[in-house]
Amino acid sequence: MSASLLNQPLLVLANVPDQALAERIADALVEQGLAACVNVLAPVRSVYRWQGKVERDTEIPLLIKTTQARYQELEQAIVRAHPYDVPEIIALPVAAGLPAYLAWMQDETARPLRV
């Protein structure tokens, strides 16, 4: 993958079942350098079909700012920490943004991983 694609900023969306897990995942992703920032949002109601049944749950959304270079490691970290068999993890490319903020995202996720 070219350097410009690896530097592509991403907004990753994920939902978790409770506030405590949201905080743990947010802290771990930022502390390890997998994300520059994680917004932990207010609880939402999710309605979805799972294994043939309509489910209704309260979940905590996470807005995770990272880069393509860190995406695979970030995804693996969320999957390891998440209790769902198939957690929601969706990455959206950032088409534009304040250049200084995008540079900060790149700098924060370009450092060696802090484990």
Short mmCIF file of C-alpha atoms in Angstrom, two decimals:
data_model
loop_
_atom_site.label_atom_id
_atom_site.label_comp_id
_atom_site.label_asym_id
_atom_site.label_seq_id
_atom_site.Cartn_x
_atom_site.Cartn_y
_atom_site.Cartn_z
CA MET A 1 0.00 0.00 0.00
CA SER A 2 1.40 3.41 -0.92
CA ALA A 3 2.41 5.90 1.76
CA SER A 4 -0.40 8.28 0.77
CA LEU A 5 -3.00 5.52 1.26
CA LEU A 6 -1.50 4.54 4.61
CA ASN A 7 -1.80 8.17 5.72
CA GLN A 8 -5.49 8.26 4.72
CA PRO A 9 -7.45 9.51 7.74
CA LEU A 10 -10.33 7.29 8.81
CA LEU A 11 -13.35 7.72 11.02
CA VAL A 12 -14.17 4.33 12.55
CA LEU A 13 -17.62 3.73 14.02
CA ALA A 14 -18.15 1.07 16.65
CA ASN A 15 -20.85 0.35 19.22
CA VAL A 16 -20.26 -1.35 22.55
CA PRO A 17 -22.79 -2.62 25.10
CA ASP A 18 -21.91 -0.40 28.07
CA GLN A 19 -20.12 2.73 29.28
CA ALA A 20 -17.37 0.91 31.16
CA LEU A 21 -16.30 -1.04 28.06
CA ALA A 22 -16.51 2.11 25.94
CA GLU A 23 -14.12 3.88 28.29
CA ARG A 24 -11.70 0.91 28.42
CA ILE A 25 -11.57 0.59 24.63
CA ALA A 26 -11.21 4.37 24.13
CA ASP A 27 -8.36 4.57 26.66
CA ALA A 28 -6.55 1.55 25.22
CA LEU A 29 -6.77 2.72 21.60
CA VAL A 30 -5.39 6.17 22.41
CA GLU A 31 -2.76 4.95 24.89
CA GLN A 32 -1.45 2.39 22.37
CA GLY A 33 -1.33 4.93 19.53
CA LEU A 34 -3.94 3.13 17.44
CA ALA A 35 -6.24 6.17 17.52
CA ALA A 36 -5.58 9.88 17.85
CA CYS A 37 -8.94 10.47 19.53
CA VAL A 38 -12.04 8.52 20.51
CA ASN A 39 -15.36 10.21 21.19
CA VAL A 40 -17.55 8.22 23.58
CA LEU A 41 -21.10 9.26 22.78
CA ALA A 42 -24.36 9.11 24.71
CA PRO A 43 -26.25 5.80 24.74
CA VAL A 44 -28.40 5.00 21.72
CA ARG A 45 -31.09 2.43 20.98
CA SER A 46 -30.02 -0.05 18.32
CA VAL A 47 -32.55 -2.19 16.47
CA TYR A 48 -31.13 -4.99 14.34
CA ARG A 49 -31.77 -8.55 13.22
CA TRP A 50 -29.45 -11.17 14.71
CA GLN A 51 -29.81 -14.91 14.12
CA GLY A 52 -33.32 -14.48 12.74
CA LYS A 53 -34.62 -12.37 15.64
CA VAL A 54 -35.13 -8.62 15.90
CA GLU A 55 -33.05 -7.32 18.80
CA ARG A 56 -33.30 -4.01 20.65
CA ASP A 57 -30.37 -2.95 22.78
CA THR A 58 -28.87 0.14 24.32
CA GLU A 59 -25.33 0.67 23.08
CA ILE A 60 -22.58 3.27 23.42
CA PRO A 61 -21.27 4.59 20.07
CA LEU A 62 -17.57 5.30 19.60
CA LEU A 63 -16.21 7.69 16.97
CA ILE A 64 -12.59 6.70 16.48
CA LYS A 65 -10.09 8.86 14.57
CA THR A 66 -7.22 6.92 13.06
CA THR A 67 -5.39 6.28 9.80
CA GLN A 68 -5.42 3.47 7.28
CA ALA A 69 -1.95 2.47 8.52
CA ARG A 70 -3.36 1.59 11.96
CA TYR A 71 -6.74 0.23 10.91
CA GLN A 72 -5.99 -3.52 11.03
CA GLU A 73 -4.38 -3.32 14.48
CA LEU A 74 -7.23 -1.10 15.72
CA GLU A 75 -9.83 -3.56 14.40
CA GLN A 76 -8.07 -6.47 16.11
CA ALA A 77 -7.89 -4.56 19.41
CA ILE A 78 -11.63 -3.85 19.32
CA VAL A 79 -12.48 -7.47 18.43
CA ARG A 80 -10.30 -8.77 21.30
CA ALA A 81 -12.01 -6.48 23.83
CA HIS A 82 -15.57 -6.79 22.51
CA PRO A 83 -18.07 -9.32 23.85
CA TYR A 84 -20.14 -9.58 20.63
CA ASP A 85 -19.50 -12.40 18.15
CA VAL A 86 -19.67 -9.85 15.33
CA PRO A 87 -19.05 -6.32 16.63
CA GLU A 88 -19.95 -3.33 14.50
CA ILE A 89 -16.72 -1.85 13.16
CA ILE A 90 -17.12 0.41 10.12
CA ALA A 91 -14.33 2.57 8.70
CA LEU A 92 -15.13 5.63 6.63
CA PRO A 93 -12.47 7.56 4.70
CA VAL A 94 -12.23 11.22 5.65
CA ALA A 95 -12.55 13.20 2.42
CA ALA A 96 -11.64 16.58 3.90
CA GLY A 97 -10.90 18.25 7.21
CA LEU A 98 -8.96 21.01 8.88
CA PRO A 99 -5.39 20.36 7.66
CA ALA A 100 -3.87 20.93 11.10
CA TYR A 101 -6.28 18.42 12.68
CA LEU A 102 -5.60 15.81 9.99
CA ALA A 103 -1.85 16.31 10.47
CA TRP A 104 -2.29 15.84 14.23
CA MET A 105 -4.20 12.58 13.59
CA GLN A 106 -1.37 11.38 11.36
CA ASP A 107 1.29 12.32 13.93
CA GLU A 108 -0.53 10.61 16.81
CA THR A 109 -0.97 7.34 14.92
CA ALA A 110 2.44 7.33 13.18
CA ARG A 111 4.44 6.85 16.36
CA PRO A 112 5.62 3.38 17.35
CA LEU A 113 2.87 1.45 19.11
CA ARG A 114 2.80 1.83 22.86
CA VAL A 115 1.71 -1.49 24.31
#
